[in-house]
GROMACS .gro file of C-alpha atoms in nm:
model
  220
    1MET     CA    1   0.000   0.000   0.000
    2ALA     CA    2   0.290   0.236   0.067
    3VAL     CA    3   0.415   0.192  -0.289
    4ALA     CA    4   0.063   0.228  -0.431
    5PHE     CA    5   0.017   0.554  -0.240
    6ALA     CA    6   0.359   0.695  -0.327
    7CYS     CA    7   0.310   0.620  -0.696
    8GLN     CA    8  -0.037   0.774  -0.685
    9VAL     CA    9   0.073   1.107  -0.544
   10PHE     CA   10   0.389   1.143  -0.752
   11TYR     CA   11   0.238   1.026  -1.078
   12GLU     CA   12  -0.083   1.226  -1.061
   13VAL     CA   13   0.105   1.556  -1.035
   14PHE     CA   14   0.226   1.469  -1.385
   15ASP     CA   15  -0.087   1.289  -1.506
   16GLN     CA   16  -0.322   1.578  -1.434
   17LEU     CA   17  -0.097   1.821  -1.620
   18GLY     CA   18  -0.014   1.624  -1.935
   19PRO     CA   19  -0.339   1.668  -2.131
   20GLN     CA   20  -0.333   2.046  -2.091
   21LEU     CA   21   0.024   2.070  -2.222
   22GLY     CA   22  -0.060   1.843  -2.515
   23TRP     CA   23   0.171   1.562  -2.406
   24TRP     CA   24  -0.105   1.313  -2.485
   25ALA     CA   25  -0.483   1.304  -2.541
   26TRP     CA   26  -0.748   1.070  -2.406
   27ASN     CA   27  -1.020   0.929  -2.628
   28THR     CA   28  -1.319   1.047  -2.426
   29ALA     CA   29  -1.557   0.868  -2.662
   30ASN     CA   30  -1.429   0.536  -2.530
   31GLU     CA   31  -1.647   0.532  -2.221
   32LYS     CA   32  -1.567   0.172  -2.133
   33ILE     CA   33  -1.204   0.260  -2.054
   34ASN     CA   34  -1.175   0.637  -2.025
   35GLN     CA   35  -1.491   0.722  -1.833
   36PRO     CA   36  -1.564   0.829  -1.566
   37ALA     CA   37  -1.291   1.089  -1.539
   38LEU     CA   38  -1.161   1.341  -1.289
   39ALA     CA   39  -1.148   1.653  -1.505
   40SER     CA   40  -0.978   1.515  -1.819
   41VAL     CA   41  -0.804   1.214  -1.658
   42PRO     CA   42  -0.977   0.873  -1.657
   43MET     CA   43  -1.025   0.746  -1.304
   44ASN     CA   44  -0.950   0.392  -1.419
   45SER     CA   45  -0.603   0.509  -1.517
   46MET     CA   46  -0.560   0.696  -1.189
   47LEU     CA   47  -0.638   0.386  -0.986
   48LEU     CA   48  -0.525   0.089  -1.195
   49PHE     CA   49  -0.211   0.226  -1.357
   50ALA     CA   50  -0.090   0.485  -1.106
   51SER     CA   51  -0.146   0.270  -0.795
   52VAL     CA   52  -0.254  -0.090  -0.845
   53SER     CA   53   0.001  -0.186  -1.110
   54PHE     CA   54   0.303  -0.055  -0.917
   55GLY     CA   55   0.178  -0.172  -0.580
   56ALA     CA   56   0.096  -0.522  -0.703
   57MET     CA   57   0.422  -0.564  -0.891
   58THR     CA   58   0.627  -0.448  -0.594
   59TYR     CA   59   0.445  -0.688  -0.363
   60LEU     CA   60   0.495  -0.979  -0.602
   61VAL     CA   61   0.863  -0.907  -0.663
   62VAL     CA   62   0.932  -0.879  -0.290
   63ARG     CA   63   0.743  -1.200  -0.217
   64LEU     CA   64   0.891  -1.400  -0.504
   65VAL     CA   65   1.243  -1.259  -0.529
   66GLY     CA   66   1.326  -1.047  -0.226
   67GLY     CA   67   1.364  -1.144   0.135
   68GLY     CA   68   1.521  -1.479   0.062
   69ASP     CA   69   1.835  -1.634   0.204
   70GLY     CA   70   2.047  -1.525  -0.089
   71ALA     CA   71   2.038  -1.872  -0.247
   72LEU     CA   72   1.841  -1.767  -0.554
   73THR     CA   73   2.036  -1.816  -0.875
   74GLY     CA   74   2.011  -1.599  -1.185
   75PRO     CA   75   1.763  -1.824  -1.368
   76ARG     CA   76   1.541  -1.855  -1.058
   77ILE     CA   77   1.540  -1.478  -1.013
   78GLY     CA   78   1.461  -1.442  -1.383
   79TRP     CA   79   1.155  -1.666  -1.396
   80ARG     CA   80   1.022  -1.536  -1.066
   81THR     CA   81   1.049  -1.180  -1.198
   82LEU     CA   82   0.865  -1.283  -1.515
   83VAL     CA   83   0.589  -1.437  -1.304
   84ALA     CA   84   0.556  -1.114  -1.106
   85GLY     CA   85   0.519  -0.917  -1.428
   86ALA     CA   86   0.268  -1.162  -1.574
   87VAL     CA   87   0.049  -1.171  -1.262
   88THR     CA   88   0.042  -0.793  -1.210
   89PRO     CA   89  -0.227  -0.735  -1.479
   90LEU     CA   90  -0.446  -0.990  -1.304
   91ALA     CA   91  -0.441  -0.772  -0.993
   92MET     CA   92  -0.553  -0.480  -1.208
   93VAL     CA   93  -0.839  -0.689  -1.346
   94VAL     CA   94  -0.950  -0.788  -0.996
   95VAL     CA   95  -0.949  -0.430  -0.866
   96SER     CA   96  -1.134  -0.305  -1.176
   97ALA     CA   97  -1.408  -0.569  -1.141
   98PRO     CA   98  -1.635  -0.377  -0.897
   99SER     CA   99  -1.666  -0.070  -1.120
  100GLY     CA  100  -1.658  -0.280  -1.438
  101ALA     CA  101  -1.969  -0.464  -1.322
  102PHE     CA  102  -2.166  -0.140  -1.369
  103GLU     CA  103  -2.062  -0.063  -1.725
  104GLY     CA  104  -2.255   0.229  -1.866
  105ARG     CA  105  -2.362   0.360  -1.524
  106LEU     CA  106  -2.100   0.629  -1.487
  107GLY     CA  107  -2.235   0.764  -1.159
  108VAL     CA  108  -2.205   0.427  -0.987
  109GLN     CA  109  -1.864   0.367  -1.140
  110ARG     CA  110  -1.742   0.707  -1.023
  111THR     CA  111  -1.856   0.630  -0.667
  112ILE     CA  112  -1.679   0.293  -0.663
  113LEU     CA  113  -1.355   0.428  -0.810
  114THR     CA  114  -1.361   0.721  -0.569
  115ALA     CA  115  -1.399   0.480  -0.277
  116GLU     CA  116  -1.108   0.267  -0.401
  117LEU     CA  117  -0.886   0.573  -0.449
  118ALA     CA  118  -0.988   0.694  -0.103
  119ALA     CA  119  -0.879   0.358   0.041
  120VAL     CA  120  -0.534   0.406  -0.114
  121TRP     CA  121  -0.514   0.755   0.037
  122VAL     CA  122  -0.629   0.651   0.383
  123ALA     CA  123  -0.387   0.359   0.398
  124GLY     CA  124  -0.102   0.569   0.262
  125LEU     CA  125  -0.159   0.860   0.499
  126LEU     CA  126  -0.176   0.624   0.797
  127LEU     CA  127   0.155   0.466   0.696
  128LEU     CA  128   0.310   0.809   0.641
  129ALA     CA  129   0.185   0.929   0.981
  130ASP     CA  130   0.331   0.618   1.145
  131ALA     CA  131   0.668   0.691   0.985
  132TRP     CA  132   0.662   1.050   1.109
  133ARG     CA  133   0.568   0.945   1.461
  134ALA     CA  134   0.839   0.680   1.469
  135GLU     CA  135   1.103   0.934   1.367
  136ARG     CA  136   0.988   1.187   1.626
  137ALA     CA  137   0.996   0.921   1.896
  138GLY     CA  138   1.341   0.808   1.790
  139LYS     CA  139   1.207   0.466   1.696
  140GLY     CA  140   1.253   0.497   1.323
  141VAL     CA  141   1.445   0.222   1.149
  142PRO     CA  142   1.753   0.372   0.976
  143VAL     CA  143   1.755   0.298   0.605
  144VAL     CA  144   2.016   0.305   0.333
  145SER     CA  145   1.924   0.579   0.084
  146PRO     CA  146   2.119   0.608  -0.244
  147LEU     CA  147   2.197   0.956  -0.373
  148PHE     CA  148   1.948   0.907  -0.658
  149ALA     CA  149   1.665   0.831  -0.414
  150ARG     CA  150   1.747   1.140  -0.208
  151ILE     CA  151   1.765   1.380  -0.504
  152TYR     CA  152   1.539   1.261  -0.785
  153PRO     CA  153   1.197   1.269  -0.610
  154ALA     CA  154   1.246   1.629  -0.496
  155LEU     CA  155   1.380   1.729  -0.838
  156TYR     CA  156   1.087   1.558  -1.013
  157LEU     CA  157   0.833   1.730  -0.790
  158GLY     CA  158   1.003   2.068  -0.819
  159VAL     CA  159   1.006   2.057  -1.199
  160HIS     CA  160   0.637   1.968  -1.212
  161VAL     CA  161   0.545   2.244  -0.970
  162VAL     CA  162   0.719   2.490  -1.203
  163LEU     CA  163   0.537   2.342  -1.504
  164TRP     CA  164   0.206   2.375  -1.322
  165LEU     CA  165   0.281   2.740  -1.245
  166VAL     CA  166   0.360   2.801  -1.611
  167ALA     CA  167   0.033   2.631  -1.714
  168LEU     CA  168  -0.175   2.802  -1.445
  169PRO     CA  169  -0.280   3.115  -1.644
  170ALA     CA  170  -0.420   2.901  -1.926
  171TYR     CA  171  -0.585   2.673  -1.670
  172LEU     CA  172  -0.759   2.965  -1.497
  173ALA     CA  173  -0.869   3.110  -1.832
  174SER     CA  174  -1.015   2.778  -1.951
  175THR     CA  175  -1.384   2.746  -2.028
  176GLY     CA  176  -1.577   2.424  -1.980
  177GLY     CA  177  -1.256   2.241  -1.894
  178VAL     CA  178  -1.084   2.340  -2.220
  179THR     CA  179  -0.809   2.601  -2.263
  180GLU     CA  180  -0.799   2.865  -2.538
  181GLN     CA  181  -0.547   2.639  -2.711
  182GLY     CA  182  -0.810   2.364  -2.724
  183THR     CA  183  -0.651   2.127  -2.473
  184PRO     CA  184  -0.843   1.976  -2.178
  185VAL     CA  185  -0.735   2.064  -1.825
  186GLY     CA  186  -0.671   1.827  -1.540
  187SER     CA  187  -0.771   1.863  -1.178
  188LEU     CA  188  -0.571   2.139  -1.009
  189TRP     CA  189  -0.698   2.063  -0.661
  190TYR     CA  190  -0.610   1.694  -0.689
  191ALA     CA  191  -0.265   1.767  -0.829
  192ALA     CA  192  -0.205   2.012  -0.543
  193LEU     CA  193  -0.318   1.754  -0.288
  194CYS     CA  194  -0.083   1.499  -0.442
  195ALA     CA  195   0.205   1.748  -0.438
  196VAL     CA  196   0.155   1.809  -0.066
  197ALA     CA  197   0.148   1.435   0.007
  198ALA     CA  198   0.453   1.377  -0.213
  199SER     CA  199   0.638   1.649  -0.021
  200GLY     CA  200   0.553   1.469   0.303
  201ILE     CA  201   0.695   1.144   0.164
  202ILE     CA  202   1.014   1.318   0.052
  203VAL     CA  203   1.071   1.478   0.391
  204ALA     CA  204   0.995   1.152   0.575
  205ALA     CA  205   1.240   0.963   0.353
  206LEU     CA  206   1.513   1.222   0.402
  207ARG     CA  207   1.464   1.214   0.778
  208ALA     CA  208   1.488   0.835   0.782
  209ALA     CA  209   1.809   0.849   0.579
  210ALA     CA  210   1.952   1.125   0.800
  211SER     CA  211   1.889   0.923   1.116
  212ARG     CA  212   2.116   0.651   0.977
  213ARG     CA  213   2.403   0.897   0.936
  214THR     CA  214   2.366   1.044   1.284
  215PRO     CA  215   2.634   0.895   1.510
  216GLU     CA  216   2.523   0.755   1.842
  217PRO     CA  217   2.655   0.939   2.148
  218VAL     CA  218   2.935   0.775   2.341
  219ARG     CA  219   2.807   0.638   2.668
  220SER     CA  220   3.034   0.644   2.969
   0.00000   0.00000   0.00000
């Protein structure tokens, strides 16, 4: 769930901006896949791609490949990784089943998808709050954090905040969800919410990494 939440908040800052900047376009006439939508972004994509796919694949890889005794050989790692990749779409099918059962009833589908997205948020925020409390209480588990992991998330978020600021005038001047350039806008409030949550994850990760580098006091 932690991975599903992290991918949701980081990816949707980008996903809600892309259609307005013309990076891609959704086929809104394809209601089976691309409806219902939050602004111009299909909610199926928000849930299944941005959260379920990454969360399921991470879980499967950890269960099948990680956490072993180090005895896995190259071929065994290879086929287990392939299995994780092959099974991941099945998880997406399972999660999409509740809303898919009401095909054509967009109101019901929107309610179900909203509830599923809310579950990702609630679980993610609880895990993030636990991490913050553990660090404040000095009970956090120190983690190894590569330079890439410490720099890239903040850089990614910073660049997208700048892009959102550049796109903001056209967003505010849009009519009926479409800019003067003819591109559909995403959801500003959701992207902002995701940016705040992503910032919380970045700070929590940096604090956990910093605690590992803090030397323990010498006891006499």
